[in-house]
Every structure is written in structure tokens, then in C-alpha cells.
């Protein structure tokens, strides 16, 4: 049942019964202020920011430049609360649930009102989020073109910009066995054609990045899979995309988004390290960075912050899909991030690398299926934005104080001079290591002091 997914329905699922539309006298969210205000830490108004003060300058940049918040179109304006056990729970008064262009444009009008009221300067979408898929590629492209004109008008009117676009290569049944890794060359060609169109539309709308998420690029059973051939084909499509981008004067940053599983049992872009290794293997490191989603990171068995920090340390962090998962559930729950400690670790990495531009913090999040009021869309984003704004303030304070930096530096001080420095520089042999141990005997035991580090972090939070 395609209606049980956040994804748009297929071309054959055009509902004949339309929901009654109400635009509330021209305003879609009349109970929300025209601009969510910053009221400071003591505010108890859920429609206000306690920590996010967009124009405030921190370490030489405005908060909005550090954070580069973005709203995702799919969960926020296509998600209706469906899950594997239940039908949609949400009815949006601006969406008649048809796949008409009129409905698509009205949905976009409501979206840009939400963006503007939140004070968010960026948004993201899949091609099939914003424009309905039709019976043929040509008809789908025509609808996408028409919708792009409408989106461009809204962008100019509001000043909201496109952070990135991507292609939905996982919802339509044609992609049941993947897109770039499909065993049928015809299906692969269809997916590549969607990439081409997304590149064109992204360029038209001034999108700053392009994301590749391999929703079904993996396998369910190794018995029917030529693993190496499939991964080769995926690299081939990426090389075609690079060529098309360069030949047409396009400049978006290319991003790959890792995920270990779901919907396939094993996805090829398993985590940050796997994806970086893939890029190195196929000579693609100069053309791609990573878009890290923490919920995917935890599904891979890592801590929330792991892939973000690792990618940043290797110069490969391009953007973040800012969400979280439920540690008790083994699937992608895409919840709004509200954990200040975890967000602080993420913002520390972002501060250390000087920011995320041209990427950003995109809220790939959905309200819970029980949160059915329109205003819940605002509250979820406000809470998450405040979480990261507070985390930015804490991360900067930690770096200004320098306590952690000094403790970590001391822990690795044996590599700063003498034997350790020569070892780190690669100027020693196994024989030299053996002689060093014979001369100096057993190493002294040194405490890792994890509890002290955790105690100090609590002082800030």
C-alpha cells in the first residue's frame, strides 16, 4: 500500500476522492506568528526560540551561518503518519491528497509559509516529493518543470533557498531491485535519467548540493547478487553525473548519504568509513563528500556522533541530516533531535572544521504519528533548532575554555617528541620498536579517565 509510506504515491494511485480544502482566509497556519521570535532561555512559549538567535554573532559568524537550518519536504509535507502497522493519521487542510498540479502547488505554498515563519533559510526535496510522477518519464519531467517554476517564484518571494535536491529511486516498483545497482540495464538507465533531470532542476533553483541516497542500492540475498558488478555500476553512474555537471557549468557539491540497512538487508553505503573507502577505490574523493544522518549511524552500530566526527576528521563531512532514532527500535524512526549532549558533540566537529557551508543541518525528521496537529510541525522544528543552537553555544564555550583540548593533548603527549614523534612520522621500523621496549621495559599503566571527561561535559550542559 503506497499510502502507508511517507513517499508520494505512484502514477497509478491517483485518489478519486479529494479531501476538502481550507486555506483559512489565505493563511495556512494562522495560529502561528508571522515569525517565530527569539525570547531567551527563560521563555516558556513553545512558539519561541530560547537559544536560537539567528543574527547573533558567535566566533565571527552569525548563528544562522553556523547552523544553516533546512526543512525537508518529504516528512514535513508528504508524511501523514503511516507506519507498517497503521494507515495515515494526519489530515492537512491544505492537501486534498490528489496528485494534481493544483494540489502540489498549494502544498508548496503552505511549505514556504512554514519555512518563512520558522525563519529557516533552506529546504530540501526529492523530485517526487514536489511534483507527481506520471505514466512516462516525459510526462513526469513536464510536471517537474512546471513545479520548478512555481518553486522558483516562491523562493524569490520569500528568500528561502534550496539546500539540496535528490532523486527518489526507491518508491516506484521499477526500483524493487535498486536503481544504479539494478541487474536490469533498462532500470539503471531510468534512474540515471532521473539524476539528469534533478541536476537540471537543482541548477535552475540554485541548489547548493546534490544528495545521492542509495535507498535500494544493496541486496537481500547474496545468492542472486553479483556484488562487485553492482558496486561497479554504481560508481559508473556517479562518474556520469560528474561529467554532466562539469560539462553544463553546474557547481553543486555532491554528497553521498550512508545507511547500513532498510529497506534492503545490506546497503552498499553502509557507514562513513565504508563510503569513504568506496570513493577512494573508484577515484571519486575529489568530487564527493558525505551527508551524514545520525539515525543511520546508530543503525550501523555506532554512536550518534561517530560518522559526523569521523567524516569531519578526514575532510569528508559535507552536510548533516539532523535527526535521531529510538535506541529501543531497530529501524529508521527519524525523530527530531532533542539531546543537547549529543548535539554538542556534533556542533564541536562543525565548529572545528569552520562550518558546514555549502551544506547545512537539514531536519530529516517527522513528527510522531500521534502528533496530528499542524502546530506540531512547528514545535518539532523549534525544539530541534533550539537544541542545536544551545549545542553551538556550549561547543564554543568548551573550545574557548580549552579544558578538553589540554586533557586530550596530554593523553597523547608521548607522540609529541623523541621516539613517539619518530614513530608517528613513519621513520621507525619493527626492529626499532623491539629495541625500544627492551631498553625501557614494561609501559606504565595510564588511566583513560572517561568518567572525568563525562563529569566535565556535564558542567557545560
Tab-separated table of C-alpha atoms in Angstrom:
chain	number	residue	atom	x	y	z
A	1	UNK	CA	0.000	0.000	0.000
A	2	UNK	CA	1.800	3.101	-1.195
A	3	UNK	CA	-0.388	5.298	1.025
A	4	UNK	CA	1.294	3.713	4.057
A	5	UNK	CA	4.644	5.278	3.165
A	6	UNK	CA	5.820	8.877	3.502
A	7	UNK	CA	6.738	8.658	-0.168
A	8	UNK	CA	4.473	10.051	-2.884
A	9	UNK	CA	2.081	7.594	-4.436
A	10	UNK	CA	2.843	6.171	-7.852
A	11	UNK	CA	1.292	7.413	-11.068
A	12	UNK	CA	-1.392	4.712	-10.954
A	13	UNK	CA	-2.594	5.657	-7.458
A	14	UNK	CA	-4.499	8.826	-8.210
A	15	UNK	CA	-7.147	9.151	-5.478
A	16	UNK	CA	-10.610	9.758	-6.861
A	17	UNK	CA	-11.852	11.118	-3.568
A	18	UNK	CA	-10.450	14.507	-2.582
A	19	UNK	CA	-10.247	15.936	0.902
A	20	UNK	CA	-11.998	19.250	1.437
A	21	UNK	CA	-9.540	22.145	1.317
A	22	UNK	CA	-9.440	25.080	3.695
A	23	UNK	CA	-6.857	27.847	3.404
A	24	UNK	CA	-8.049	29.815	6.437
A	25	UNK	CA	-8.576	33.088	4.575
A	26	UNK	CA	-5.317	32.852	2.670
A	27	UNK	CA	-3.045	31.834	5.555
A	28	UNK	CA	-2.269	28.162	6.057
A	29	UNK	CA	-1.019	28.406	9.643
A	30	UNK	CA	-2.945	31.367	11.145
A	31	UNK	CA	-2.284	30.320	14.749
A	32	UNK	CA	1.479	30.711	14.286
A	33	UNK	CA	3.169	34.150	14.449
A	34	UNK	CA	4.450	35.605	11.178
A	35	UNK	CA	7.977	34.974	12.500
A	36	UNK	CA	8.901	32.758	15.442
A	37	UNK	CA	10.625	35.188	17.859
A	38	UNK	CA	13.734	34.716	19.971
A	39	UNK	CA	12.665	35.234	23.604
A	40	UNK	CA	15.677	33.917	25.504
A	41	UNK	CA	16.360	30.978	27.855
A	42	UNK	CA	13.555	31.843	30.300
A	43	UNK	CA	10.788	31.641	27.714
A	44	UNK	CA	8.066	29.038	28.225
A	45	UNK	CA	6.308	29.869	24.955
A	46	UNK	CA	6.590	26.802	22.688
A	47	UNK	CA	6.307	29.086	19.665
A	48	UNK	CA	9.513	30.933	20.512
A	49	UNK	CA	13.246	30.287	20.423
A	50	UNK	CA	15.097	30.077	23.713
A	51	UNK	CA	18.612	29.671	22.289
A	52	UNK	CA	18.422	30.279	18.539
A	53	UNK	CA	19.062	33.948	17.857
A	54	UNK	CA	19.705	33.933	14.103
A	55	UNK	CA	21.624	37.225	13.852
A	56	UNK	CA	23.746	36.787	16.990
A	57	UNK	CA	27.454	36.599	16.194
A	58	UNK	CA	29.441	33.720	17.716
A	59	UNK	CA	33.126	33.235	16.874
A	60	UNK	CA	32.873	35.665	13.977
A	61	UNK	CA	29.757	34.156	12.351
A	62	UNK	CA	26.048	34.635	12.785
A	63	UNK	CA	24.258	31.693	14.349
A	64	UNK	CA	22.268	31.172	11.162
A	65	UNK	CA	25.558	30.831	9.243
A	66	UNK	CA	26.931	28.239	11.649
A	67	UNK	CA	23.716	26.237	11.685
A	68	UNK	CA	22.281	26.670	8.158
A	69	UNK	CA	18.972	25.089	9.146
A	70	UNK	CA	16.856	23.375	6.499
A	71	UNK	CA	13.400	21.769	6.447
A	72	UNK	CA	12.894	18.558	4.494
A	73	UNK	CA	9.883	18.411	2.206
A	74	UNK	CA	9.175	14.668	2.355
A	75	UNK	CA	8.463	14.114	6.036
A	76	UNK	CA	7.061	17.575	6.706
A	77	UNK	CA	4.727	17.880	3.722
A	78	UNK	CA	4.315	14.339	2.383
A	79	UNK	CA	4.367	12.350	5.605
A	80	UNK	CA	0.955	11.603	7.070
A	81	UNK	CA	1.816	9.340	9.997
A	82	UNK	CA	1.597	5.950	8.310
A	83	UNK	CA	3.693	3.079	9.630
A	84	UNK	CA	3.947	-0.652	8.820
A	85	UNK	CA	1.045	-1.361	11.199
A	86	UNK	CA	-1.328	1.505	10.529
A	87	UNK	CA	-2.755	3.879	7.963
A	88	UNK	CA	-2.077	7.654	7.914
A	89	UNK	CA	-3.289	9.549	10.972
A	90	UNK	CA	-2.829	13.116	9.719
A	91	UNK	CA	-5.084	15.251	7.572
A	92	UNK	CA	-3.620	18.515	6.320
A	93	UNK	CA	-6.204	21.127	5.403
A	94	UNK	CA	-4.044	22.371	2.521
A	95	UNK	CA	-3.627	18.925	0.918
A	96	UNK	CA	-6.531	17.171	-0.812
A	97	UNK	CA	-4.330	14.062	-1.244
A	98	UNK	CA	-4.671	14.092	-5.025
A	99	UNK	CA	-1.743	14.090	-7.438
A	100	UNK	CA	-2.919	17.153	-9.335
A	101	UNK	CA	-0.592	20.042	-10.060
A	102	UNK	CA	-3.028	22.343	-8.271
A	103	UNK	CA	-2.603	20.342	-5.084
A	104	UNK	CA	1.181	20.162	-5.480
A	105	UNK	CA	1.401	23.936	-5.802
A	106	UNK	CA	-0.897	24.536	-2.834
A	107	UNK	CA	1.222	22.177	-0.761
A	108	UNK	CA	4.322	24.182	-1.764
A	109	UNK	CA	2.601	27.430	-0.799
A	110	UNK	CA	1.947	26.009	2.670
A	111	UNK	CA	5.554	24.765	2.878
A	112	UNK	CA	7.051	28.158	2.165
A	113	UNK	CA	4.775	29.743	4.746
A	114	UNK	CA	6.166	27.289	7.307
A	115	UNK	CA	9.757	27.948	6.218
A	116	UNK	CA	9.234	31.701	6.497
A	117	UNK	CA	7.521	31.597	9.870
A	118	UNK	CA	10.279	29.402	11.293
A	119	UNK	CA	12.902	31.764	9.893
A	120	UNK	CA	14.606	28.832	8.144
A	121	UNK	CA	16.537	29.840	5.037
A	122	UNK	CA	16.830	26.442	3.304
A	123	UNK	CA	14.745	23.464	2.246
A	124	UNK	CA	15.373	20.079	0.605
A	125	UNK	CA	13.338	17.703	-1.548
A	126	UNK	CA	13.184	14.530	-3.620
A	127	UNK	CA	11.902	15.027	-7.150
A	128	UNK	CA	8.708	13.064	-6.459
A	129	UNK	CA	8.024	14.990	-3.230
A	130	UNK	CA	7.304	18.228	-5.029
A	131	UNK	CA	5.886	17.022	-8.364
A	132	UNK	CA	3.713	13.979	-9.055
A	133	UNK	CA	5.125	11.090	-11.029
A	134	UNK	CA	3.245	10.446	-14.264
A	135	UNK	CA	2.932	7.473	-16.614
A	136	UNK	CA	6.058	8.276	-18.645
A	137	UNK	CA	9.403	9.936	-17.970
A	138	UNK	CA	8.495	12.742	-20.369
A	139	UNK	CA	5.230	13.479	-18.554
A	140	UNK	CA	6.948	13.329	-15.143
A	141	UNK	CA	9.630	15.755	-16.338
A	142	UNK	CA	6.964	18.126	-17.647
A	143	UNK	CA	5.245	18.144	-14.249
A	144	UNK	CA	8.614	18.657	-12.533
A	145	UNK	CA	9.384	21.607	-14.812
A	146	UNK	CA	6.041	23.214	-14.052
A	147	UNK	CA	6.559	22.724	-10.341
A	148	UNK	CA	10.103	24.104	-10.529
A	149	UNK	CA	8.727	27.346	-11.971
A	150	UNK	CA	6.361	27.619	-9.013
A	151	UNK	CA	9.114	26.838	-6.501
A	152	UNK	CA	11.382	29.450	-8.070
A	153	UNK	CA	8.633	32.051	-7.703
A	154	UNK	CA	8.226	31.132	-4.027
A	155	UNK	CA	11.988	31.259	-3.460
A	156	UNK	CA	12.194	34.752	-4.920
A	157	UNK	CA	9.190	35.891	-2.878
A	158	UNK	CA	10.455	34.574	0.475
A	159	UNK	CA	14.253	34.472	0.130
A	160	UNK	CA	14.253	30.782	1.080
A	161	UNK	CA	16.885	28.806	-0.845
A	162	UNK	CA	17.328	25.213	-1.934
A	163	UNK	CA	19.986	23.441	0.131
A	164	UNK	CA	19.819	20.317	-1.984
A	165	UNK	CA	17.681	18.185	-4.227
A	166	UNK	CA	17.781	14.435	-4.705
A	167	UNK	CA	16.066	11.755	-6.746
A	168	UNK	CA	13.570	9.247	-5.373
A	169	UNK	CA	14.903	5.947	-6.711
A	170	UNK	CA	13.254	3.696	-4.155
A	171	UNK	CA	9.452	4.168	-4.086
A	172	UNK	CA	8.376	3.173	-7.594
A	173	UNK	CA	8.090	-0.622	-8.124
A	174	UNK	CA	10.540	-0.375	-11.035
A	175	UNK	CA	13.268	0.100	-8.404
A	176	UNK	CA	12.416	-3.027	-6.397
A	177	UNK	CA	15.928	-4.345	-7.110
A	178	UNK	CA	17.656	-0.988	-6.850
A	179	UNK	CA	18.457	1.732	-9.370
A	180	UNK	CA	22.194	2.158	-10.013
A	181	UNK	CA	22.789	-1.425	-8.827
A	182	UNK	CA	19.802	-2.991	-10.579
A	183	UNK	CA	20.563	-6.140	-12.625
A	184	UNK	CA	18.497	-4.674	-15.492
A	185	UNK	CA	20.335	-2.016	-17.541
A	186	UNK	CA	16.975	-0.502	-18.553
A	187	UNK	CA	16.119	0.246	-14.925
A	188	UNK	CA	19.586	1.686	-14.319
A	189	UNK	CA	19.095	3.978	-17.319
A	190	UNK	CA	15.770	5.183	-15.899
A	191	UNK	CA	17.442	6.045	-12.604
A	192	UNK	CA	20.258	7.860	-14.398
A	193	UNK	CA	17.666	9.826	-16.375
A	194	UNK	CA	16.079	10.955	-13.110
A	195	UNK	CA	19.508	12.068	-11.880
A	196	UNK	CA	19.961	14.166	-15.023
A	197	UNK	CA	16.624	15.883	-14.520
A	198	UNK	CA	17.283	16.548	-10.844
A	199	UNK	CA	20.645	18.104	-11.753
A	200	UNK	CA	18.878	20.387	-14.230
A	201	UNK	CA	16.166	21.454	-11.774
A	202	UNK	CA	18.622	21.856	-8.905
A	203	UNK	CA	20.690	24.150	-11.123
A	204	UNK	CA	17.626	26.176	-12.092
A	205	UNK	CA	16.636	26.627	-8.430
A	206	UNK	CA	20.159	27.461	-7.266
A	207	UNK	CA	20.556	24.313	-5.178
A	208	UNK	CA	23.899	24.265	-3.388
A	209	UNK	CA	24.251	20.467	-3.169
A	210	UNK	CA	23.024	17.223	-4.709
A	211	UNK	CA	22.448	14.205	-2.470
A	212	UNK	CA	22.684	10.564	-3.516
A	213	UNK	CA	20.994	8.210	-1.075
A	214	UNK	CA	21.003	4.607	-2.267
A	215	UNK	CA	17.646	3.613	-0.833
A	216	UNK	CA	17.675	0.209	-2.513
A	217	UNK	CA	21.322	0.054	-3.578
A	218	UNK	CA	22.163	-3.193	-1.822
A	219	UNK	CA	20.904	-6.742	-1.642
A	220	UNK	CA	18.539	-9.056	0.219
A	221	UNK	CA	20.334	-12.304	-0.695
A	222	UNK	CA	23.920	-12.826	-1.833
A	223	UNK	CA	22.762	-15.935	-3.737
A	224	UNK	CA	21.294	-13.899	-6.602
A	225	UNK	CA	23.730	-10.952	-6.402
A	226	UNK	CA	26.906	-10.106	-8.309
A	227	UNK	CA	28.117	-7.740	-5.587
A	228	UNK	CA	31.240	-6.391	-7.298
A	229	UNK	CA	29.426	-5.779	-10.584
A	230	UNK	CA	26.634	-3.867	-8.861
A	231	UNK	CA	29.065	-1.607	-6.996
A	232	UNK	CA	30.998	-1.018	-10.237
A	233	UNK	CA	27.765	0.093	-11.894
A	234	UNK	CA	27.004	2.488	-9.033
A	235	UNK	CA	30.429	4.119	-9.490
A	236	UNK	CA	29.779	4.371	-13.234
A	237	UNK	CA	26.598	6.402	-12.654
A	238	UNK	CA	28.446	8.723	-10.274
A	239	UNK	CA	31.087	9.316	-12.945
A	240	UNK	CA	28.358	10.108	-15.476
A	241	UNK	CA	26.851	12.611	-13.032
A	242	UNK	CA	30.239	14.303	-12.525
A	243	UNK	CA	30.723	14.553	-16.282
A	244	UNK	CA	27.244	16.035	-16.839
A	245	UNK	CA	27.724	18.522	-14.001
A	246	UNK	CA	31.071	19.739	-15.331
A	247	UNK	CA	30.013	19.895	-18.982
A	248	UNK	CA	26.998	22.030	-18.091
A	249	UNK	CA	28.720	24.517	-15.790
A	250	UNK	CA	26.995	23.293	-12.640
A	251	UNK	CA	28.632	23.779	-9.240
A	252	UNK	CA	26.673	21.904	-6.533
A	253	UNK	CA	28.602	19.882	-4.001
A	254	UNK	CA	27.903	16.160	-4.495
A	255	UNK	CA	27.011	14.248	-1.327
A	256	UNK	CA	26.540	10.555	-0.596
A	257	UNK	CA	24.368	9.602	2.378
A	258	UNK	CA	25.398	6.336	4.099
A	259	UNK	CA	22.891	3.894	5.610
A	260	UNK	CA	23.554	0.293	6.659
A	261	UNK	CA	20.152	-1.304	6.041
A	262	UNK	CA	16.455	-0.602	5.408
A	263	UNK	CA	14.894	-1.083	3.007
A	264	UNK	CA	17.488	-3.626	1.810
A	265	UNK	CA	19.131	-6.032	4.257
A	266	UNK	CA	22.612	-4.808	3.352
A	267	UNK	CA	23.189	-1.450	1.684
A	268	UNK	CA	26.482	-0.744	-0.052
A	269	UNK	CA	26.981	2.704	1.521
A	270	UNK	CA	26.948	1.083	4.964
A	271	UNK	CA	28.557	3.843	7.027
A	272	UNK	CA	31.029	6.714	6.683
A	273	UNK	CA	34.135	4.527	6.594
A	274	UNK	CA	32.641	2.166	4.016
A	275	UNK	CA	31.558	5.073	1.826
A	276	UNK	CA	34.911	6.854	2.058
A	277	UNK	CA	36.635	3.594	1.094
A	278	UNK	CA	34.267	3.271	-1.889
A	279	UNK	CA	35.106	6.812	-3.020
A	280	UNK	CA	38.834	6.114	-2.752
A	281	UNK	CA	38.512	2.807	-4.580
A	282	UNK	CA	36.799	4.400	-7.582
A	283	UNK	CA	38.765	7.670	-7.653
A	284	UNK	CA	35.806	9.823	-6.597
A	285	UNK	CA	37.131	11.548	-3.460
A	286	UNK	CA	37.704	14.870	-5.211
A	287	UNK	CA	34.061	15.042	-6.277
A	288	UNK	CA	32.061	13.878	-3.254
A	289	UNK	CA	31.606	14.487	0.434
A	290	UNK	CA	29.191	12.825	2.834
A	291	UNK	CA	25.740	13.776	4.059
A	292	UNK	CA	25.549	12.105	7.456
A	293	UNK	CA	22.274	11.149	9.111
A	294	UNK	CA	22.827	10.225	12.776
A	295	UNK	CA	19.847	7.838	12.803
A	296	UNK	CA	21.617	5.887	10.047
A	297	UNK	CA	24.828	5.983	12.070
A	298	UNK	CA	23.173	4.377	15.085
A	299	UNK	CA	21.593	1.737	12.833
A	300	UNK	CA	25.157	0.870	11.781
A	301	UNK	CA	26.026	0.209	15.424
A	302	UNK	CA	27.892	3.458	16.082
A	303	UNK	CA	27.231	6.338	18.468
A	304	UNK	CA	25.077	9.213	17.204
A	305	UNK	CA	28.074	11.475	16.591
A	306	UNK	CA	30.541	8.900	15.233
A	307	UNK	CA	30.125	9.243	11.457
A	308	UNK	CA	29.961	13.041	11.668
A	309	UNK	CA	33.214	13.300	13.621
A	310	UNK	CA	34.978	10.670	11.522
A	311	UNK	CA	33.915	12.309	8.237
A	312	UNK	CA	34.999	15.698	9.507
A	313	UNK	CA	38.422	14.440	10.621
A	314	UNK	CA	39.055	13.116	7.110
A	315	UNK	CA	37.770	16.273	5.400
A	316	UNK	CA	34.694	14.475	4.062
A	317	UNK	CA	31.813	15.993	6.060
A	318	UNK	CA	29.628	17.966	3.679
A	319	UNK	CA	26.217	18.166	5.340
A	320	UNK	CA	24.088	16.643	8.102
A	321	UNK	CA	20.564	15.242	8.081
A	322	UNK	CA	19.842	16.265	11.651
A	323	UNK	CA	17.642	13.638	13.253
A	324	UNK	CA	17.808	10.862	15.792
A	325	UNK	CA	16.474	7.366	16.296
A	326	UNK	CA	14.994	5.480	19.205
A	327	UNK	CA	17.657	3.198	20.757
A	328	UNK	CA	14.999	0.588	21.540
A	329	UNK	CA	13.839	0.325	17.921
A	330	UNK	CA	15.824	-1.252	15.113
A	331	UNK	CA	14.647	0.947	12.280
A	332	UNK	CA	14.848	4.493	10.991
A	333	UNK	CA	12.448	6.474	13.205
A	334	UNK	CA	13.605	9.933	12.008
A	335	UNK	CA	12.805	11.787	15.222
A	336	UNK	CA	13.575	15.424	15.959
A	337	UNK	CA	16.928	15.636	17.818
A	338	UNK	CA	16.425	16.914	21.366
A	339	UNK	CA	19.558	15.568	23.118
A	340	UNK	CA	21.773	18.568	23.905
A	341	UNK	CA	24.830	16.464	24.802
A	342	UNK	CA	24.813	14.592	21.505
A	343	UNK	CA	24.171	17.790	19.581
A	344	UNK	CA	27.116	19.403	21.392
A	345	UNK	CA	29.469	16.693	20.135
A	346	UNK	CA	28.186	17.258	16.594
A	347	UNK	CA	28.486	21.037	16.794
A	348	UNK	CA	32.007	20.648	18.153
A	349	UNK	CA	33.025	18.878	14.958
A	350	UNK	CA	31.294	21.502	12.827
A	351	UNK	CA	32.974	24.359	14.710
A	352	UNK	CA	36.365	22.657	14.412
A	353	UNK	CA	36.044	22.457	10.625
A	354	UNK	CA	34.866	26.068	10.359
A	355	UNK	CA	31.227	25.385	9.456
A	356	UNK	CA	29.184	23.274	7.062
A	357	UNK	CA	28.689	25.553	4.054
A	358	UNK	CA	27.623	24.794	1.394
A	359	UNK	CA	25.945	22.026	3.396
A	360	UNK	CA	23.714	22.540	6.393
A	361	UNK	CA	21.694	20.998	9.193
A	362	UNK	CA	18.680	19.551	7.397
A	363	UNK	CA	15.880	18.279	9.615
A	364	UNK	CA	15.159	14.897	8.060
A	365	UNK	CA	12.556	14.422	10.779
A	366	UNK	CA	8.914	13.539	11.117
A	367	UNK	CA	6.536	14.257	13.958
A	368	UNK	CA	5.245	11.128	15.668
A	369	UNK	CA	2.119	9.623	14.110
A	370	UNK	CA	0.257	10.570	17.310
A	371	UNK	CA	1.251	14.258	16.897
A	372	UNK	CA	-1.523	15.141	14.488
A	373	UNK	CA	-1.963	18.919	14.864
A	374	UNK	CA	-0.487	21.272	12.274
A	375	UNK	CA	1.223	23.209	15.046
A	376	UNK	CA	3.216	20.086	15.985
A	377	UNK	CA	5.213	20.606	12.753
A	378	UNK	CA	6.395	23.943	14.146
A	379	UNK	CA	7.058	22.695	17.675
A	380	UNK	CA	9.213	19.818	16.428
A	381	UNK	CA	11.399	22.119	14.356
A	382	UNK	CA	11.620	24.829	17.034
A	383	UNK	CA	12.704	22.290	19.657
A	384	UNK	CA	15.364	20.792	17.388
A	385	UNK	CA	16.648	24.188	16.268
A	386	UNK	CA	16.984	25.285	19.883
A	387	UNK	CA	18.796	22.041	20.701
A	388	UNK	CA	21.463	22.715	18.089
A	389	UNK	CA	21.637	26.427	18.891
A	390	UNK	CA	22.254	25.634	22.549
A	391	UNK	CA	24.775	22.982	21.489
A	392	UNK	CA	26.621	25.558	19.372
A	393	UNK	CA	26.919	27.871	22.369
A	394	UNK	CA	28.218	25.019	24.549
A	395	UNK	CA	30.668	23.726	21.919
A	396	UNK	CA	32.148	27.196	21.503
A	397	UNK	CA	32.463	27.658	25.282
A	398	UNK	CA	34.232	24.287	25.577
A	399	UNK	CA	36.735	25.338	22.921
A	400	UNK	CA	37.272	28.756	24.469
A	401	UNK	CA	37.978	27.165	27.856
A	402	UNK	CA	40.312	24.580	26.341
A	403	UNK	CA	39.920	22.061	29.171
A	404	UNK	CA	39.180	19.053	26.970
A	405	UNK	CA	41.800	20.030	24.416
A	406	UNK	CA	44.512	20.175	27.082
A	407	UNK	CA	43.454	16.845	28.586
A	408	UNK	CA	43.446	15.078	25.212
A	409	UNK	CA	46.758	16.687	24.248
A	410	UNK	CA	48.328	15.414	27.460
A	411	UNK	CA	46.955	11.914	26.830
A	412	UNK	CA	48.784	11.678	23.505
A	413	UNK	CA	51.872	13.644	24.578
A	414	UNK	CA	54.178	10.620	24.156
A	415	UNK	CA	53.931	11.185	20.382
A	416	UNK	CA	54.981	14.867	20.558
A	417	UNK	CA	58.746	14.317	20.665
A	418	UNK	CA	61.504	11.733	20.793
A	419	UNK	CA	60.694	8.130	19.960
A	420	UNK	CA	56.929	8.734	19.700
A	421	UNK	CA	57.304	11.568	17.208
A	422	UNK	CA	59.599	9.465	15.007
A	423	UNK	CA	57.056	6.639	15.178
A	424	UNK	CA	54.153	8.900	14.216
A	425	UNK	CA	56.120	10.300	11.287
A	426	UNK	CA	56.744	6.784	9.981
A	427	UNK	CA	60.503	6.903	10.489
A	428	UNK	CA	60.904	3.768	12.588
A	429	UNK	CA	60.937	0.028	11.927
A	430	UNK	CA	59.614	-3.012	13.779
A	431	UNK	CA	63.194	-3.694	14.891
A	432	UNK	CA	63.433	-0.184	16.375
A	433	UNK	CA	60.212	-0.760	18.323
A	434	UNK	CA	61.610	-4.012	19.664
A	435	UNK	CA	64.854	-2.321	20.797
A	436	UNK	CA	62.886	0.496	22.467
A	437	UNK	CA	60.861	-1.993	24.528
A	438	UNK	CA	63.993	-3.913	25.536
A	439	UNK	CA	65.602	-0.696	26.723
A	440	UNK	CA	62.584	0.781	28.524
A	441	UNK	CA	60.785	-2.316	29.789
A	442	UNK	CA	57.075	-2.537	30.611
A	443	UNK	CA	54.967	0.592	29.875
A	444	UNK	CA	53.334	2.356	32.816
A	445	UNK	CA	49.572	1.933	33.084
A	446	UNK	CA	47.696	5.151	32.327
A	447	UNK	CA	44.047	5.836	33.193
A	448	UNK	CA	41.721	6.868	30.376
A	449	UNK	CA	39.682	8.933	32.904
A	450	UNK	CA	36.447	8.551	30.935
A	451	UNK	CA	34.323	9.395	33.977
A	452	UNK	CA	36.215	12.661	34.477
A	453	UNK	CA	35.611	13.673	30.863
A	454	UNK	CA	31.905	12.901	31.252
A	455	UNK	CA	31.725	14.850	34.505
A	456	UNK	CA	33.313	17.892	32.876
A	457	UNK	CA	30.906	17.739	29.919
A	458	UNK	CA	28.010	17.785	32.426
A	459	UNK	CA	29.319	21.096	33.794
A	460	UNK	CA	28.632	22.710	30.447
A	461	UNK	CA	25.282	21.082	29.738
